[in-house]
mmCIF file of C-alpha atoms in Angstrom:
data_model
loop_
_atom_site.group_PDB
_atom_site.id
_atom_site.type_symbol
_atom_site.label_atom_id
_atom_site.label_comp_id
_atom_site.label_asym_id
_atom_site.label_seq_id
_atom_site.Cartn_x
_atom_site.Cartn_y
_atom_site.Cartn_z
ATOM 1 C CA UNK A 429 0.000 0.000 0.000
ATOM 2 C CA UNK A 430 1.480 3.326 -1.006
ATOM 3 C CA UNK A 431 1.549 6.428 1.188
ATOM 4 C CA UNK A 432 -1.585 7.994 -0.315
ATOM 5 C CA UNK A 433 -3.625 4.871 0.360
ATOM 6 C CA UNK A 434 -2.371 4.704 3.949
ATOM 7 C CA UNK A 435 -3.272 8.359 4.440
ATOM 8 C CA UNK A 436 -6.733 7.822 2.895
ATOM 9 C CA UNK A 437 -7.307 4.769 5.086
ATOM 10 C CA UNK A 438 -6.251 6.635 8.223
ATOM 11 C CA UNK A 439 -8.312 9.762 7.548
ATOM 12 C CA UNK A 440 -11.372 7.700 6.642
ATOM 13 C CA UNK A 441 -10.940 5.630 9.798
ATOM 14 C CA UNK A 442 -10.960 8.862 11.805
ATOM 15 C CA UNK A 443 -14.095 9.840 9.876
ATOM 16 C CA UNK A 444 -15.756 6.502 10.695
ATOM 17 C CA UNK A 445 -15.005 6.842 14.407
ATOM 18 C CA UNK A 446 -16.242 10.452 14.477
ATOM 19 C CA UNK A 447 -19.342 9.514 12.458
ATOM 20 C CA UNK A 448 -20.167 6.745 14.918
ATOM 21 C CA UNK A 449 -19.643 9.033 17.915
ATOM 22 C CA UNK A 450 -21.690 11.782 16.271
ATOM 23 C CA UNK A 451 -24.470 9.332 15.505
ATOM 24 C CA UNK A 452 -24.680 8.308 19.151
ATOM 25 C CA UNK A 453 -24.865 11.969 20.208
ATOM 26 C CA UNK A 454 -27.564 12.724 17.625
ATOM 27 C CA UNK A 455 -29.638 9.712 18.682
ATOM 28 C CA UNK A 456 -29.405 10.666 22.360
ATOM 29 C CA UNK A 457 -30.378 14.287 21.627
ATOM 30 C CA UNK A 458 -33.268 13.155 19.421
ATOM 31 C CA UNK A 459 -34.457 10.717 22.100
ATOM 32 C CA UNK A 460 -34.328 13.448 24.739
ATOM 33 C CA UNK A 461 -36.477 15.602 22.459
ATOM 34 C CA UNK A 462 -39.067 12.820 22.485
ATOM 35 C CA UNK A 463 -39.809 12.799 18.753
ATOM 36 C CA UNK A 464 -39.520 9.260 17.316
ATOM 37 C CA UNK A 465 -39.216 10.690 13.781
ATOM 38 C CA UNK A 466 -36.070 12.510 14.842
ATOM 39 C CA UNK A 467 -34.627 9.335 16.358
ATOM 40 C CA UNK A 468 -35.353 7.332 13.199
ATOM 41 C CA UNK A 469 -34.071 10.004 10.821
ATOM 42 C CA UNK A 470 -30.785 10.696 12.621
ATOM 43 C CA UNK A 471 -30.274 6.938 13.015
ATOM 44 C CA UNK A 472 -30.603 6.491 9.256
ATOM 45 C CA UNK A 473 -28.366 9.475 8.521
ATOM 46 C CA UNK A 474 -25.718 8.400 11.034
ATOM 47 C CA UNK A 475 -25.750 4.803 9.836
ATOM 48 C CA UNK A 476 -25.229 5.821 6.203
ATOM 49 C CA UNK A 477 -22.420 8.212 7.173
ATOM 50 C CA UNK A 478 -20.699 5.565 9.296
ATOM 51 C CA UNK A 479 -21.077 2.958 6.531
ATOM 52 C CA UNK A 480 -19.541 5.300 3.968
ATOM 53 C CA UNK A 481 -16.448 5.976 6.060
ATOM 54 C CA UNK A 482 -16.158 2.336 7.160
ATOM 55 C CA UNK A 483 -16.312 0.918 3.628
ATOM 56 C CA UNK A 484 -13.942 3.608 2.412
ATOM 57 C CA UNK A 485 -11.483 2.800 5.208
ATOM 58 C CA UNK A 486 -11.539 -0.889 4.287
ATOM 59 C CA UNK A 487 -11.281 -0.127 0.570
ATOM 60 C CA UNK A 488 -8.172 2.007 1.078
ATOM 61 C CA UNK A 489 -6.668 -0.474 3.563
ATOM 62 C CA UNK A 490 -6.792 -3.748 1.658
ATOM 63 C CA UNK A 491 -5.266 -5.245 -1.462
ATOM 64 C CA UNK A 492 -6.180 -8.141 -3.690
ATOM 65 C CA UNK A 493 -9.516 -9.511 -4.879
ATOM 66 C CA UNK A 494 -11.446 -8.126 -1.944
ATOM 67 C CA UNK A 495 -10.531 -4.576 -2.929
ATOM 68 C CA UNK A 496 -12.847 -4.690 -5.959
ATOM 69 C CA UNK A 497 -15.786 -5.731 -3.768
ATOM 70 C CA UNK A 498 -14.961 -2.991 -1.271
ATOM 71 C CA UNK A 499 -14.770 -0.437 -4.094
ATOM 72 C CA UNK A 500 -18.311 -1.392 -5.092
ATOM 73 C CA UNK A 501 -19.496 -1.154 -1.469
ATOM 74 C CA UNK A 502 -17.765 2.225 -1.224
ATOM 75 C CA UNK A 503 -19.681 3.417 -4.299
ATOM 76 C CA UNK A 504 -22.974 1.959 -3.006
ATOM 77 C CA UNK A 505 -22.501 3.830 0.248
ATOM 78 C CA UNK A 506 -22.262 7.171 -1.587
ATOM 79 C CA UNK A 507 -25.819 6.726 -2.849
ATOM 80 C CA UNK A 508 -26.936 5.667 0.622
ATOM 81 C CA UNK A 509 -25.336 8.702 2.268
ATOM 82 C CA UNK A 510 -26.971 11.124 -0.149
ATOM 83 C CA UNK A 511 -30.370 9.565 0.603
ATOM 84 C CA UNK A 512 -29.516 9.386 4.303
ATOM 85 C CA UNK A 513 -28.698 13.100 4.284
ATOM 86 C CA UNK A 514 -32.156 13.882 2.901
ATOM 87 C CA UNK A 515 -33.916 11.693 5.459
ATOM 88 C CA UNK A 516 -34.084 14.139 8.423
ATOM 89 C CA UNK A 517 -35.415 16.877 6.134
ATOM 90 C CA UNK A 518 -38.010 14.495 4.697
ATOM 91 C CA UNK A 519 -39.161 12.820 7.917
ATOM 92 C CA UNK A 520 -38.820 15.703 10.372
ATOM 93 C CA UNK A 521 -38.845 19.039 8.558
ATOM 94 C CA UNK A 522 -41.355 18.247 5.793
ATOM 95 C CA UNK A 523 -42.886 14.973 7.063
ATOM 96 C CA UNK A 524 -46.197 15.328 5.159
ATOM 97 C CA UNK A 525 -46.840 14.571 1.486
ATOM 98 C CA UNK A 526 -43.817 16.614 0.360
ATOM 99 C CA UNK A 527 -41.529 14.849 2.797
ATOM 100 C CA UNK A 528 -42.718 11.351 2.007
ATOM 101 C CA UNK A 529 -42.650 11.999 -1.744
ATOM 102 C CA UNK A 530 -39.112 13.375 -1.638
ATOM 103 C CA UNK A 531 -38.077 10.514 0.667
ATOM 104 C CA UNK A 532 -39.419 7.954 -1.817
ATOM 105 C CA UNK A 533 -37.825 9.602 -4.841
ATOM 106 C CA UNK A 534 -34.400 10.010 -3.248
ATOM 107 C CA UNK A 535 -34.290 6.500 -1.765
ATOM 108 C CA UNK A 536 -35.596 5.124 -5.080
ATOM 109 C CA UNK A 537 -32.738 6.881 -6.891
ATOM 110 C CA UNK A 538 -30.309 5.499 -4.299
ATOM 111 C CA UNK A 539 -31.590 1.976 -4.988
ATOM 112 C CA UNK A 540 -31.335 2.552 -8.745
ATOM 113 C CA UNK A 541 -27.801 3.903 -8.369
ATOM 114 C CA UNK A 542 -26.761 0.974 -6.216
ATOM 115 C CA UNK A 543 -28.207 -1.500 -8.709
ATOM 116 C CA UNK A 544 -26.480 0.130 -11.647
ATOM 117 C CA UNK A 545 -23.160 -0.142 -9.790
ATOM 118 C CA UNK A 546 -23.504 -3.916 -10.206
ATOM 119 C CA UNK A 547 -23.369 -3.579 -13.997
ATOM 120 C CA UNK A 548 -20.162 -3.691 -16.005
ATOM 121 C CA UNK A 549 -18.683 -0.211 -16.246
ATOM 122 C CA UNK A 550 -19.125 0.360 -19.988
ATOM 123 C CA UNK A 551 -21.249 3.510 -20.105
ATOM 124 C CA UNK A 552 -22.381 3.133 -16.499
ATOM 125 C CA UNK A 553 -20.301 6.133 -15.384
ATOM 126 C CA UNK A 554 -22.619 8.517 -17.231
ATOM 127 C CA UNK A 555 -25.644 6.953 -15.542
ATOM 128 C CA UNK A 556 -23.924 7.317 -12.154
ATOM 129 C CA UNK A 557 -23.377 11.023 -12.755
ATOM 130 C CA UNK A 558 -26.985 11.513 -13.868
ATOM 131 C CA UNK A 559 -28.272 9.762 -10.734
ATOM 132 C CA UNK A 560 -25.910 11.709 -8.445
ATOM 133 C CA UNK A 561 -27.017 15.011 -9.998
ATOM 134 C CA UNK A 562 -30.705 14.041 -9.832
ATOM 135 C CA UNK A 563 -30.333 13.125 -6.161
ATOM 136 C CA UNK A 564 -28.503 16.348 -5.404
ATOM 137 C CA UNK A 565 -31.032 18.561 -7.134
ATOM 138 C CA UNK A 566 -34.150 16.673 -6.001
ATOM 139 C CA UNK A 567 -34.648 19.090 -3.113
ATOM 140 C CA UNK A 568 -35.528 21.850 -5.593
ATOM 141 C CA UNK A 569 -38.878 20.147 -6.181
ATOM 142 C CA UNK A 570 -39.792 20.772 -2.537
ATOM 143 C CA UNK A 571 -37.871 24.037 -2.127
ATOM 144 C CA UNK A 572 -40.863 26.240 -1.289
ATOM 145 C CA UNK A 573 -42.274 23.976 1.454
ATOM 146 C CA UNK A 574 -38.742 23.355 2.719
ATOM 147 C CA UNK A 575 -37.977 27.079 3.000
ATOM 148 C CA UNK A 576 -41.309 27.605 4.711
ATOM 149 C CA UNK A 577 -40.709 24.749 7.185
ATOM 150 C CA UNK A 578 -37.108 25.717 7.983
ATOM 151 C CA UNK A 579 -37.679 29.455 8.226
ATOM 152 C CA UNK A 580 -34.875 32.031 8.084
ATOM 153 C CA UNK A 581 -32.910 30.355 10.895
ATOM 154 C CA UNK A 582 -32.650 27.188 8.806
ATOM 155 C CA UNK A 583 -30.632 29.046 6.211
ATOM 156 C CA UNK A 584 -28.451 31.101 8.526
#
C-alpha cells in the first residue's frame, strides 16, 4: 500500500469513528427531544455516514480480490449517504406529502444507483453522474415547502 492509500485509510478511519460518535450523540439528543421521527431520521443518517467511512477505510486499507468488492461497497454507500442526508429533512422538517414523496424519490434513486453499480462499467459512469445530480437537485422540487418549514434560521 502506497503512502496515499495509507493516508486515505487513516483519515477515513478517523471519519468513521467520528461519524459513529456523532451518531450516538444525535440519537441521544433526538431521544431526549421525544420525537420518534427525529430518532429514526438521525439513526438512518448516522448509519449511512458511518457505513460510507467504514467501507472507504476498508477499501483504502486492503489489497487483492477483496478490494474490488470494497470499491463497489464504497460506491454503493455514496448513494446511501446522499439519501440518508435527505432523510431528516423528509421525515422531520417536511414529514407530510412533500416529505414522504421526496423521501421515496431520493431513496428510489439510491436503490437505482446501487443496482447500476452492479453492472459492467461500460457507459455506467454517465448513468452514475446523472443519478448523483438528480439526487442532489431533487430538493428543488420541494424548495418552497422546505424554506417555509425551515424558516430564516434554517438558512443562517
